[in-house]
Amino acid sequence: MNSGDHMHGMGGPPPSNGTTMMHRRHMMMHMTFFWGKNAEILFDGWPGYDNLGMYILALVVVFLLALTVEGLSHCKFLRGTTAAPAVMGMVQTALYTVRIGLGYLVMLALMSFNVGVFLVAVLGHGIGFFFFGSGAFNKQTAAAAVSGKGSDLPPVNC
């Protein structure tokens, strides 16, 4: 196999055909935990390089995503409604789909291997559970959590 027959992305220099190529500054993808504000979280180039404000915004977004996942995991929007079972099923399905989608976004953010992202995701889930799932603020919520009937949606199984 000569050097001109290689596949792009499989090593070796790209073929030179006289065209100019745009070069972008890419970070190396980390495969171990690291600490620092220079990370790409969820989107290409976000939060950017050497931009502490955008990094903090990214951490807030991940925290809110995790908090929302916990809120949806323990929601009680459908309690006491007399809607048709098909309508309730569609609402449950929509809530479940949103919860799973947001959970996947948190997981993808964690795949940046940034320690700050990891900490805010765990903190978001923990604080979300405290407010929405622990029953610390509502005796009925605590009783429902013990009986296993605390949410409209099935539990998240890891």
mmCIF file of C-alpha atoms in Angstrom:
data_model
loop_
_atom_site.group_PDB
_atom_site.id
_atom_site.type_symbol
_atom_site.label_atom_id
_atom_site.label_comp_id
_atom_site.label_asym_id
_atom_site.label_seq_id
_atom_site.Cartn_x
_atom_site.Cartn_y
_atom_site.Cartn_z
ATOM 1 C CA MET A 1 0.000 0.000 0.000
ATOM 2 C CA ASN A 2 1.563 3.299 -0.963
ATOM 3 C CA SER A 3 1.148 6.568 0.914
ATOM 4 C CA GLY A 4 -1.483 7.842 -1.517
ATOM 5 C CA ASP A 5 -3.914 4.994 -0.754
ATOM 6 C CA HIS A 6 -4.533 5.711 2.920
ATOM 7 C CA MET A 7 -7.936 6.574 4.335
ATOM 8 C CA HIS A 8 -8.493 10.025 5.815
ATOM 9 C CA GLY A 9 -8.290 9.939 9.594
ATOM 10 C CA MET A 10 -6.286 6.730 9.601
ATOM 11 C CA GLY A 11 -2.870 8.317 10.046
ATOM 12 C CA GLY A 12 -0.397 9.932 7.774
ATOM 13 C CA PRO A 13 -0.620 13.332 6.164
ATOM 14 C CA PRO A 14 -3.618 14.231 4.043
ATOM 15 C CA PRO A 15 -3.006 14.170 0.312
ATOM 16 C CA SER A 16 -1.785 17.462 -1.086
ATOM 17 C CA ASN A 17 -3.749 18.404 -4.125
ATOM 18 C CA GLY A 18 -2.889 22.070 -4.333
ATOM 19 C CA THR A 19 -6.008 23.262 -2.513
ATOM 20 C CA THR A 20 -5.761 25.254 0.659
ATOM 21 C CA MET A 21 -7.134 23.694 3.792
ATOM 22 C CA MET A 22 -8.644 25.629 6.631
ATOM 23 C CA HIS A 23 -6.928 24.913 9.915
ATOM 24 C CA ARG A 24 -8.766 25.135 13.202
ATOM 25 C CA ARG A 25 -7.269 24.877 16.637
ATOM 26 C CA HIS A 26 -8.555 21.628 18.118
ATOM 27 C CA MET A 27 -7.939 20.381 21.598
ATOM 28 C CA MET A 28 -6.809 16.875 22.217
ATOM 29 C CA MET A 29 -9.720 14.789 23.459
ATOM 30 C CA HIS A 30 -9.007 13.767 27.036
ATOM 31 C CA MET A 31 -9.519 10.152 28.001
ATOM 32 C CA THR A 32 -8.832 10.756 31.702
ATOM 33 C CA PHE A 33 -10.190 13.283 34.166
ATOM 34 C CA PHE A 34 -8.601 16.706 33.992
ATOM 35 C CA TRP A 35 -9.182 20.017 35.689
ATOM 36 C CA GLY A 36 -9.321 23.272 33.805
ATOM 37 C CA LYS A 37 -11.466 25.747 31.946
ATOM 38 C CA ASN A 38 -10.197 24.726 28.502
ATOM 39 C CA ALA A 39 -12.713 22.035 27.661
ATOM 40 C CA GLU A 40 -15.271 21.376 24.963
ATOM 41 C CA ILE A 41 -18.642 20.573 26.489
ATOM 42 C CA LEU A 42 -21.555 19.390 24.339
ATOM 43 C CA PHE A 43 -20.776 21.567 21.302
ATOM 44 C CA ASP A 44 -17.708 22.086 19.146
ATOM 45 C CA GLY A 45 -15.705 24.988 20.541
ATOM 46 C CA TRP A 46 -18.002 25.601 23.530
ATOM 47 C CA PRO A 47 -17.277 27.069 26.057
ATOM 48 C CA GLY A 48 -14.141 28.168 24.225
ATOM 49 C CA TYR A 49 -10.521 28.514 25.186
ATOM 50 C CA ASP A 50 -9.258 30.749 27.976
ATOM 51 C CA ASN A 51 -12.765 32.074 28.645
ATOM 52 C CA LEU A 52 -13.612 31.660 32.325
ATOM 53 C CA GLY A 53 -17.042 33.291 32.010
ATOM 54 C CA MET A 54 -18.213 30.870 29.322
ATOM 55 C CA TYR A 55 -16.775 27.923 31.276
ATOM 56 C CA ILE A 56 -18.798 28.973 34.329
ATOM 57 C CA LEU A 57 -21.885 29.330 32.115
ATOM 58 C CA ALA A 58 -21.284 25.795 30.798
ATOM 59 C CA LEU A 59 -21.067 24.506 34.378
ATOM 60 C CA VAL A 60 -24.335 26.259 35.249
ATOM 61 C CA VAL A 61 -26.015 24.709 32.197
ATOM 62 C CA VAL A 62 -24.849 21.198 33.160
ATOM 63 C CA PHE A 63 -25.992 21.787 36.762
ATOM 64 C CA LEU A 64 -29.444 22.909 35.588
ATOM 65 C CA LEU A 65 -29.721 19.951 33.206
ATOM 66 C CA ALA A 66 -28.983 17.521 36.049
ATOM 67 C CA LEU A 67 -31.388 19.348 38.374
ATOM 68 C CA THR A 68 -34.119 19.185 35.720
ATOM 69 C CA VAL A 69 -33.555 15.458 35.184
ATOM 70 C CA GLU A 70 -34.129 14.901 38.913
ATOM 71 C CA GLY A 71 -37.179 17.159 38.902
ATOM 72 C CA LEU A 72 -38.712 15.192 36.053
ATOM 73 C CA SER A 73 -37.784 11.916 37.733
ATOM 74 C CA HIS A 74 -39.946 12.835 40.712
ATOM 75 C CA CYS A 75 -42.696 14.911 39.084
ATOM 76 C CA LYS A 76 -46.308 14.585 40.111
ATOM 77 C CA PHE A 77 -48.026 16.556 37.362
ATOM 78 C CA LEU A 78 -50.618 13.897 36.652
ATOM 79 C CA ARG A 79 -51.811 13.168 40.193
ATOM 80 C CA GLY A 80 -55.521 13.782 40.664
ATOM 81 C CA THR A 81 -56.263 14.416 36.991
ATOM 82 C CA THR A 82 -59.268 12.816 35.359
ATOM 83 C CA ALA A 83 -57.960 12.937 31.801
ATOM 84 C CA ALA A 84 -58.440 10.020 29.463
ATOM 85 C CA PRO A 85 -55.876 7.234 29.888
ATOM 86 C CA ALA A 86 -54.579 7.786 26.345
ATOM 87 C CA VAL A 87 -53.960 11.484 27.054
ATOM 88 C CA MET A 88 -52.218 10.668 30.336
ATOM 89 C CA GLY A 89 -50.136 8.077 28.541
ATOM 90 C CA MET A 90 -49.076 10.609 25.918
ATOM 91 C CA VAL A 91 -48.134 13.147 28.614
ATOM 92 C CA GLN A 92 -46.148 10.502 30.494
ATOM 93 C CA THR A 93 -44.393 9.517 27.275
ATOM 94 C CA ALA A 94 -43.527 13.130 26.492
ATOM 95 C CA LEU A 95 -42.159 13.726 30.003
ATOM 96 C CA TYR A 96 -40.198 10.480 29.856
ATOM 97 C CA THR A 97 -38.728 11.414 26.474
ATOM 98 C CA VAL A 98 -37.657 14.848 27.716
ATOM 99 C CA ARG A 99 -36.145 13.347 30.877
ATOM 100 C CA ILE A 100 -34.174 10.733 28.949
ATOM 101 C CA GLY A 101 -32.987 13.313 26.403
ATOM 102 C CA LEU A 102 -31.773 15.648 29.137
ATOM 103 C CA GLY A 103 -30.123 12.725 30.908
ATOM 104 C CA TYR A 104 -28.239 11.886 27.727
ATOM 105 C CA LEU A 105 -27.113 15.518 27.448
ATOM 106 C CA VAL A 106 -25.703 15.327 30.987
ATOM 107 C CA MET A 107 -23.959 12.084 30.060
ATOM 108 C CA LEU A 108 -22.476 13.645 26.928
ATOM 109 C CA ALA A 109 -21.260 16.619 28.970
ATOM 110 C CA LEU A 110 -19.578 14.194 31.365
ATOM 111 C CA MET A 111 -17.764 12.641 28.425
ATOM 112 C CA SER A 112 -15.637 15.795 28.306
ATOM 113 C CA PHE A 113 -13.824 14.229 31.321
ATOM 114 C CA ASN A 114 -13.646 17.666 32.946
ATOM 115 C CA VAL A 115 -13.669 17.426 36.749
ATOM 116 C CA GLY A 116 -15.691 20.637 37.089
ATOM 117 C CA VAL A 117 -18.404 19.255 34.813
ATOM 118 C CA PHE A 118 -18.437 16.002 36.784
ATOM 119 C CA LEU A 119 -18.780 17.820 40.102
ATOM 120 C CA VAL A 120 -21.630 20.109 38.988
ATOM 121 C CA ALA A 121 -23.503 17.179 37.403
ATOM 122 C CA VAL A 122 -23.308 15.162 40.619
ATOM 123 C CA LEU A 123 -24.209 18.256 42.651
ATOM 124 C CA GLY A 124 -27.176 18.973 40.366
ATOM 125 C CA HIS A 125 -28.481 15.432 40.734
ATOM 126 C CA GLY A 126 -27.923 15.504 44.503
ATOM 127 C CA ILE A 127 -29.610 18.856 45.087
ATOM 128 C CA GLY A 128 -32.403 17.879 42.689
ATOM 129 C CA PHE A 129 -33.046 14.698 44.632
ATOM 130 C CA PHE A 130 -32.999 16.608 47.922
ATOM 131 C CA PHE A 131 -35.641 19.074 46.725
ATOM 132 C CA PHE A 132 -37.779 16.781 44.559
ATOM 133 C CA GLY A 133 -37.285 13.222 45.775
ATOM 134 C CA SER A 134 -36.182 13.040 49.392
ATOM 135 C CA GLY A 135 -39.415 14.221 50.996
ATOM 136 C CA ALA A 136 -37.534 16.686 53.197
ATOM 137 C CA PHE A 137 -40.177 19.340 52.551
ATOM 138 C CA ASN A 138 -43.342 17.247 52.322
ATOM 139 C CA LYS A 139 -44.467 14.359 54.550
ATOM 140 C CA GLN A 140 -46.646 12.995 51.737
ATOM 141 C CA THR A 141 -43.634 12.926 49.429
ATOM 142 C CA ALA A 142 -41.631 10.997 52.032
ATOM 143 C CA ALA A 143 -44.452 8.455 52.447
ATOM 144 C CA ALA A 144 -44.818 8.099 48.670
ATOM 145 C CA ALA A 145 -41.067 7.597 48.270
ATOM 146 C CA VAL A 146 -41.124 4.795 50.832
ATOM 147 C CA SER A 147 -44.134 3.146 49.169
ATOM 148 C CA GLY A 148 -42.544 3.406 45.720
ATOM 149 C CA LYS A 149 -45.303 5.602 44.266
ATOM 150 C CA GLY A 150 -43.467 8.909 44.279
ATOM 151 C CA SER A 151 -43.385 9.771 40.583
ATOM 152 C CA ASP A 152 -45.390 9.738 37.395
ATOM 153 C CA LEU A 153 -42.422 8.228 35.566
ATOM 154 C CA PRO A 154 -40.542 4.987 36.122
ATOM 155 C CA PRO A 155 -37.268 5.306 38.031
ATOM 156 C CA VAL A 156 -34.005 5.847 36.230
ATOM 157 C CA ASN A 157 -32.143 2.545 36.352
ATOM 158 C CA CYS A 158 -28.392 2.767 36.048
#
